Short mmCIF file of C-alpha atoms and ligand atoms in Angstrom, two decimals:
data_model
loop_
_atom_site.label_atom_id
_atom_site.label_comp_id
_atom_site.label_asym_id
_atom_site.label_seq_id
_atom_site.Cartn_x
_atom_site.Cartn_y
_atom_site.Cartn_z
CA MET A 1 10.82 39.17 144.58
CA LEU A 2 8.40 38.02 147.27
CA PRO A 3 8.93 40.23 150.34
CA TRP A 4 9.82 37.35 152.64
CA PHE A 5 12.94 36.63 150.57
CA GLN A 6 14.02 40.25 150.19
CA ASP A 7 17.08 41.87 151.81
CA GLY A 8 18.85 38.58 152.48
CA LYS A 9 16.03 37.13 154.58
CA PHE A 10 16.14 33.35 154.81
CA PRO A 11 12.56 32.29 155.66
CA LEU A 12 11.68 29.10 157.49
CA TYR A 13 8.44 27.66 156.16
CA LEU A 14 6.13 25.31 158.01
CA ALA A 15 5.43 22.56 155.44
CA PRO A 16 1.77 21.98 154.64
CA MET A 17 0.67 18.68 156.17
CA ALA A 18 -2.90 17.53 155.59
CA ARG A 19 -4.83 16.75 158.79
CA PHE A 20 -2.05 18.23 160.96
CA THR A 21 -1.16 21.83 160.10
CA ASP A 22 -4.57 23.25 160.90
CA ILE A 23 -5.18 26.88 161.81
CA ILE A 24 -4.47 26.42 165.53
CA PHE A 25 -1.31 24.38 164.99
CA ARG A 26 -0.10 27.06 162.59
CA GLU A 27 -0.83 29.74 165.17
CA PHE A 28 1.54 28.02 167.57
CA CYS A 29 4.26 27.51 164.95
CA LYS A 30 4.01 31.19 164.05
CA GLU A 31 4.48 32.16 167.71
CA GLN A 32 7.59 29.97 167.74
CA GLY A 33 9.09 31.69 164.71
CA ALA A 34 7.80 30.03 161.52
CA ASP A 35 8.11 32.77 158.91
CA VAL A 36 5.86 31.57 156.10
CA MET A 37 3.03 29.06 156.15
CA VAL A 38 0.83 27.27 153.67
CA THR A 39 -2.55 25.67 154.33
CA GLU A 40 -3.11 21.96 153.89
CA PHE A 41 -3.91 21.21 150.27
CA VAL A 42 -7.48 21.44 149.05
CA GLN A 43 -8.95 20.08 145.85
CA ALA A 44 -9.72 22.87 143.42
CA ASP A 45 -12.94 21.32 142.08
CA ALA A 46 -14.32 20.74 145.57
CA LEU A 47 -13.51 24.29 146.57
CA THR A 48 -15.47 25.71 143.67
CA ARG A 49 -18.42 23.52 144.77
CA ASP A 50 -18.34 25.49 148.03
CA ASP A 51 -17.76 22.60 150.45
CA PRO A 52 -17.82 24.28 153.92
CA LYS A 53 -15.27 21.81 155.32
CA LEU A 54 -12.71 22.97 152.77
CA TRP A 55 -13.34 26.61 153.55
CA GLU A 56 -12.59 25.79 157.19
CA THR A 57 -9.34 24.12 156.07
CA VAL A 58 -8.12 27.19 154.19
CA ASP A 59 -9.06 29.66 156.91
CA PHE A 60 -6.20 31.61 158.50
CA THR A 61 -5.66 34.58 160.79
CA VAL A 62 -4.00 37.92 160.04
CA ALA A 63 -1.22 37.05 162.50
CA GLN A 64 -0.31 34.05 160.33
CA ARG A 65 0.58 36.14 157.28
CA PRO A 66 2.43 35.76 154.98
CA MET A 67 0.09 32.89 154.32
CA GLY A 68 -0.42 30.78 151.21
CA VAL A 69 -3.37 28.59 150.32
CA GLN A 70 -2.46 25.35 148.58
CA ILE A 71 -4.60 23.84 145.85
CA PHE A 72 -4.34 20.68 143.79
CA GLY A 73 -5.98 19.50 140.60
CA SER A 74 -5.14 18.84 136.98
CA ASN A 75 -7.67 20.93 135.12
CA PRO A 76 -6.33 24.39 134.27
CA ASP A 77 -9.82 25.95 134.28
CA SER A 78 -10.94 24.66 137.64
CA MET A 79 -7.53 25.39 139.19
CA ALA A 80 -7.79 28.94 137.85
CA ALA A 81 -11.37 29.30 139.12
CA ALA A 82 -10.45 28.00 142.58
CA ALA A 83 -7.48 30.37 142.82
CA ARG A 84 -9.66 33.34 141.82
CA MET A 85 -12.30 32.38 144.38
CA LEU A 86 -9.69 32.08 147.13
CA VAL A 87 -8.16 35.43 146.31
CA ASP A 88 -11.56 37.15 146.20
CA ARG A 89 -12.70 35.68 149.51
CA LEU A 90 -9.55 35.44 151.60
CA GLN A 91 -6.82 37.55 149.98
CA PRO A 92 -4.00 35.13 150.85
CA ASP A 93 -0.45 36.38 150.35
CA PHE A 94 0.08 33.71 147.73
CA ILE A 95 -1.52 30.73 146.03
CA ASP A 96 0.57 27.56 146.17
CA ILE A 97 0.09 24.71 143.69
CA ASN A 98 0.68 21.16 144.85
CA PHE A 99 2.51 19.02 142.30
CA GLY A 100 4.02 16.71 144.90
CA CYS A 101 1.35 14.69 146.68
CA PRO A 102 1.97 10.93 146.24
CA ALA A 103 -1.41 9.74 147.67
CA ASP A 104 -3.36 7.32 145.47
CA ARG A 105 -6.58 9.33 145.69
CA VAL A 106 -4.72 12.35 144.26
CA ILE A 107 -2.69 10.42 141.68
CA CYS A 108 -5.83 8.79 140.28
CA MET A 109 -7.15 12.29 139.51
CA ASP A 110 -3.88 12.86 137.64
CA ALA A 111 -3.03 15.58 140.16
CA GLY A 112 -0.24 16.08 142.74
CA SER A 113 2.99 14.30 141.81
CA SER A 114 1.25 12.62 138.87
CA MET A 115 1.71 15.94 137.06
CA LEU A 116 5.50 15.46 137.22
CA ARG A 117 4.99 12.85 134.48
CA ASN A 118 3.45 15.49 132.27
CA PRO A 119 5.51 18.69 132.57
CA LYS A 120 3.69 20.31 129.64
CA LYS A 121 0.32 20.01 131.38
CA LEU A 122 1.91 21.07 134.66
CA GLY A 123 3.02 24.24 132.89
CA MET A 124 -0.46 24.83 131.52
CA VAL A 125 -2.01 24.54 134.98
CA THR A 126 0.59 26.87 136.46
CA GLY A 127 0.09 29.45 133.70
CA ALA A 128 -3.70 29.31 134.05
CA VAL A 129 -3.50 29.94 137.80
CA VAL A 130 -0.97 32.77 137.37
CA ARG A 131 -3.22 34.50 134.81
CA ALA A 132 -6.34 34.02 136.96
CA VAL A 133 -4.84 35.91 139.91
CA PRO A 134 -2.60 38.64 138.46
CA ASP A 135 -2.95 40.51 141.77
CA THR A 136 -1.52 37.62 143.87
CA PRO A 137 1.78 35.72 143.63
CA VAL A 138 1.67 32.05 142.72
CA THR A 139 4.21 29.51 144.00
CA VAL A 140 4.67 25.81 143.29
CA LYS A 141 5.62 22.80 145.40
CA ILE A 142 7.05 19.68 143.74
CA ARG A 143 8.99 16.52 144.42
CA THR A 144 12.21 15.81 142.54
CA GLY A 145 10.40 13.52 140.09
CA TRP A 146 8.21 10.45 139.74
CA ASP A 147 11.03 7.96 140.36
CA ASP A 148 14.83 7.77 140.26
CA ASP A 149 14.75 7.33 136.49
CA SER A 150 12.72 10.47 135.95
CA ILE A 151 14.18 13.31 138.00
CA VAL A 152 12.49 16.36 136.48
CA ALA A 153 12.92 19.05 139.14
CA LYS A 154 15.17 21.19 136.95
CA GLU A 155 12.97 20.95 133.86
CA VAL A 156 9.81 21.60 135.87
CA GLY A 157 11.53 24.47 137.69
CA HIS A 158 12.28 26.19 134.40
CA ILE A 159 8.72 25.62 133.18
CA VAL A 160 7.01 27.08 136.23
CA GLU A 161 9.43 30.01 136.35
CA CYS A 162 8.60 30.69 132.71
CA GLU A 163 4.86 30.50 133.47
CA GLY A 164 5.20 33.15 136.15
CA ALA A 165 5.54 31.23 139.43
CA GLN A 166 7.41 33.36 141.97
CA ALA A 167 8.98 30.63 144.13
CA LEU A 168 9.49 26.87 143.98
CA ALA A 169 9.52 24.54 146.98
CA ILE A 170 11.18 21.17 146.35
CA HIS A 171 10.64 18.14 148.55
CA GLY A 172 13.82 16.22 147.77
CA ARG A 173 12.19 12.83 147.29
CA THR A 174 10.50 11.13 144.35
CA LYS A 175 6.86 10.07 144.31
CA VAL A 176 7.91 6.42 144.45
CA GLN A 177 10.08 7.09 147.51
CA GLY A 178 7.09 8.37 149.47
CA TYR A 179 8.53 9.57 152.78
CA ARG A 180 11.31 6.99 152.96
CA GLY A 181 15.04 7.33 152.55
CA ASP A 182 17.14 10.44 152.29
CA ALA A 183 16.08 13.67 150.62
CA ASN A 184 18.10 14.34 147.47
CA TRP A 185 19.74 17.63 148.42
CA PRO A 186 22.19 17.64 145.46
CA VAL A 187 19.20 17.87 143.08
CA ILE A 188 17.64 20.68 145.12
CA ALA A 189 21.02 22.48 145.10
CA GLU A 190 21.28 22.11 141.34
CA VAL A 191 17.83 23.61 140.74
CA ALA A 192 18.50 26.44 143.20
CA GLU A 193 21.66 27.22 141.24
CA GLU A 194 19.81 27.33 137.91
CA LEU A 195 16.62 29.25 138.62
CA THR A 196 16.15 32.96 139.06
CA ILE A 197 13.15 32.57 141.38
CA PRO A 198 13.77 31.56 145.00
CA VAL A 199 13.99 27.83 145.69
CA VAL A 200 12.83 26.53 149.08
CA GLY A 201 14.46 23.24 150.09
CA ASN A 202 12.52 20.58 151.96
CA GLY A 203 13.13 17.10 153.31
CA ASN A 204 14.25 15.71 156.67
CA ILE A 205 15.31 18.97 158.28
CA SER A 206 15.22 18.35 161.99
CA SER A 207 17.76 20.62 163.66
CA ALA A 208 19.55 23.94 163.53
CA GLU A 209 22.68 22.10 162.43
CA ASP A 210 20.78 20.80 159.40
CA VAL A 211 19.83 24.37 158.50
CA ILE A 212 23.41 25.63 158.73
CA ARG A 213 24.72 22.70 156.70
CA ILE A 214 22.12 23.21 153.95
CA GLN A 215 22.76 26.96 153.91
CA GLN A 216 26.45 26.23 153.34
CA GLN A 217 25.92 23.55 150.71
CA THR A 218 23.08 24.99 148.61
CA ASN A 219 21.88 28.23 147.16
CA CYS A 220 18.38 27.75 148.61
CA SER A 221 16.58 30.96 149.51
CA GLY A 222 14.65 29.39 152.38
CA LEU A 223 13.83 26.05 153.98
CA MET A 224 10.65 24.17 154.75
CA ILE A 225 10.18 21.97 157.81
CA GLY A 226 7.58 19.24 157.96
CA ARG A 227 7.42 16.23 160.26
CA ALA A 228 10.02 17.50 162.72
CA ALA A 229 7.65 20.37 163.55
CA LEU A 230 4.72 18.05 164.18
CA GLY A 231 6.33 16.44 167.21
CA TYR A 232 8.22 19.55 168.24
CA PRO A 233 6.83 22.88 166.97
CA TRP A 234 9.47 24.65 169.09
CA ILE A 235 11.94 23.71 166.35
CA PHE A 236 11.43 27.13 164.75
CA ARG A 237 12.36 28.90 167.98
CA ASP A 238 15.39 26.63 168.44
CA ILE A 239 16.68 27.25 164.90
CA LYS A 240 16.19 31.02 165.10
CA HIS A 241 17.93 31.14 168.48
CA TYR A 242 20.81 29.00 167.22
CA LEU A 243 21.29 31.13 164.10
CA LYS A 244 21.45 34.24 166.28
CA TYR A 245 23.40 33.09 169.34
CA GLY A 246 25.06 29.80 168.29
CA VAL A 247 23.36 27.76 171.01
CA VAL A 248 20.13 25.81 171.17
CA PRO A 249 17.86 27.05 173.99
CA GLU A 250 16.59 24.81 176.79
CA PRO A 251 13.69 22.69 175.55
CA PRO A 252 10.24 23.29 177.06
CA SER A 253 9.47 21.10 180.08
CA ILE A 254 7.19 18.10 179.67
CA ALA A 255 4.51 19.97 181.64
CA GLU A 256 4.74 22.92 179.23
CA ARG A 257 4.52 20.62 176.24
CA TRP A 258 1.38 19.00 177.63
CA GLU A 259 -0.11 22.38 178.45
CA THR A 260 0.40 23.35 174.81
CA ILE A 261 -1.26 20.15 173.55
CA ILE A 262 -4.26 20.59 175.84
CA ASP A 263 -4.63 24.26 174.94
CA TYR A 264 -4.38 23.34 171.25
CA THR A 265 -7.10 20.70 171.69
CA ARG A 266 -9.50 23.10 173.41
CA LYS A 267 -8.99 25.68 170.68
CA ILE A 268 -9.40 23.26 167.77
CA MET A 269 -12.61 21.83 169.27
CA ALA A 270 -13.99 25.36 169.47
CA ARG A 271 -13.59 25.85 165.72
CA PRO A 272 -16.96 26.08 164.00
CA TYR A 273 -16.73 23.16 161.61
CA ARG A 274 -14.97 20.80 164.03
CA GLU A 275 -17.48 21.48 166.77
CA GLN A 276 -20.36 20.68 164.48
CA ARG A 277 -18.97 17.39 163.31
CA HIS A 278 -17.07 15.91 166.22
CA SER A 279 -18.58 15.43 169.63
CA ASP A 280 -15.49 13.68 170.99
CA LEU A 281 -11.74 13.61 170.45
CA ARG A 282 -11.39 10.32 168.60
CA TRP A 283 -10.59 12.07 165.31
CA MET A 284 -7.71 13.89 167.04
CA ARG A 285 -5.88 10.76 168.21
CA PRO A 286 -3.39 10.77 165.28
CA LYS A 287 -2.61 14.40 166.11
CA PHE A 288 -1.95 13.51 169.76
CA ILE A 289 0.37 10.70 168.72
CA ALA A 290 2.25 13.04 166.34
CA LEU A 291 2.46 15.83 168.94
CA THR A 292 3.92 13.57 171.62
CA LYS A 293 6.21 11.53 169.37
CA GLY A 294 9.47 13.15 170.38
CA MET A 295 8.72 13.22 174.12
CA GLU A 296 10.61 11.05 176.55
CA GLY A 297 8.56 7.95 177.34
CA SER A 298 6.06 8.71 174.57
CA ARG A 299 5.92 5.08 173.42
CA ARG A 300 4.45 4.03 176.76
CA ILE A 301 1.57 6.50 176.51
CA ARG A 302 0.68 5.74 172.89
CA GLY A 303 -1.83 3.08 173.91
CA SER A 304 -3.59 5.48 176.31
CA LEU A 305 -3.70 8.20 173.64
CA GLY A 306 -5.52 5.73 171.42
CA GLN A 307 -8.30 5.64 174.05
CA VAL A 308 -8.79 9.40 174.48
CA ASN A 309 -12.41 10.49 173.96
CA GLN A 310 -12.79 13.62 176.05
CA ILE A 311 -10.47 16.41 177.19
CA GLU A 312 -10.49 14.90 180.71
CA ASP A 313 -9.02 11.67 179.30
CA LEU A 314 -6.26 13.68 177.66
CA GLU A 315 -5.56 15.53 180.90
CA ARG A 316 -5.31 12.21 182.75
CA VAL A 317 -2.79 10.85 180.21
CA ALA A 318 -0.76 14.05 180.62
CA GLN A 319 -0.79 13.89 184.44
CA LEU A 320 0.21 10.24 184.43
CA HIS A 321 3.02 10.87 181.96
CA ILE A 322 4.37 13.85 183.91
CA ALA A 323 4.18 11.90 187.21
CA ARG A 324 5.91 8.87 185.71
CA LEU A 325 8.75 10.96 184.34
CA ALA A 326 9.15 12.80 187.65
CA GLN A 327 9.32 9.47 189.43
CA SER A 328 11.96 8.02 187.12
CA GLU A 329 13.93 11.31 187.40
CA SER A 330 13.96 11.12 191.22
CA SER A 331 15.02 7.47 191.23
CA ARG A 332 18.03 8.17 189.00
C1 FMN B 401 0.89 13.76 157.11
C2 FMN B 401 1.47 14.56 155.98
C3 FMN B 401 0.62 15.35 155.22
C4 FMN B 401 1.14 16.10 154.15
N1 FMN B 401 0.31 16.92 153.44
C5 FMN B 401 0.82 17.72 152.47
C6 FMN B 401 -0.01 18.68 151.81
O1 FMN B 401 -1.20 18.84 152.09
N2 FMN B 401 0.60 19.44 150.84
C7 FMN B 401 1.93 19.31 150.51
O2 FMN B 401 2.42 20.03 149.63
N3 FMN B 401 2.71 18.43 151.14
C8 FMN B 401 2.19 17.65 152.12
N4 FMN B 401 3.03 16.81 152.81
C9 FMN B 401 4.48 16.80 152.50
C10 FMN B 401 5.21 17.81 153.41
O3 FMN B 401 4.80 19.12 153.12
C11 FMN B 401 6.73 17.72 153.20
O4 FMN B 401 7.02 18.00 151.86
C12 FMN B 401 7.29 16.33 153.55
O5 FMN B 401 6.78 15.87 154.78
C13 FMN B 401 8.84 16.36 153.60
O6 FMN B 401 9.30 17.21 154.60
P1 FMN B 401 9.86 16.64 156.03
O7 FMN B 401 10.88 15.59 155.69
O8 FMN B 401 10.41 17.84 156.73
O9 FMN B 401 8.66 16.03 156.73
C14 FMN B 401 2.52 16.04 153.85
C15 FMN B 401 3.37 15.25 154.63
C16 FMN B 401 2.86 14.52 155.69
C17 FMN B 401 3.80 13.68 156.53
#
């Protein structure tokens, strides 16, 4: 059993989210209590071609362990080669295989959730990766199926368990659903009941109450939090605090939240690859929008965030937002 599930531990994972859960964001989530993290997915073939951008994506710090690196692809040989290369260079705590991505560019390679339509091949890829890295655990992340008429989570769960995967994360939506609608927790519960390996449930978890409810209703061994952490990475701290003391702690002030965003920006721009390629902050605008989404009055600053080029622009947006909120607070 993977150590982070042993002795009744119930780990909270930060879900891998391409273009968002970079090394600095993960650092912050770890400080807030995320137990296990996985890098954004990287294409196995591209990794073996030694693309420096991808090696930046899979980089992590010792403090972030236990840390998994996620790969996607459909060719058992290149998936195995990429996993071996990652283990030799980085010694992650586990290799995670993505069989859930619904993006067209991934589906057209027959990878990600496309593999849910071909469970036999999915098993071959899993087995090849497991055999390539006998010294490192392999885990798998799936969706419930391709569409409502082909829910295959249970079948796929049995296959990957049989091939030697040591945990299974299930995003409770189908490929066709994308990110819409409710996550299908009954299916996740059913698979968690059936498998011997730990099942990590994922989909629309946004509060400590959600965690308690899912703990009561399923046999999941851990949970994975995605979009709720993007706008509010303190969610891990809140959940841990609630599980321990039964109350949610005071949220960070708006000033503290902005301080975190500005600190994050400075750190990410100091990363070697980013610094080389981006002279301004335009590429970070989607991150700013995601990071401020849950804040009071965030809609009003969205336009200004879309104009941010330099750190000074970001600081100005922050000051204006803080001042505006203080003003509306005092006039209440
Ligand atoms: C912007 C974005 C990028 C994502 N990238 C990945 C990825 O690289 N690998 C992966 O397995 N899942 C990826 N996902 C899916 C999430 O890991 C997670 O399964 C999904 O968001 C459902 O969880 P949530 O409802 O808590 O957000 C991504 C999701 C989003 C929104």
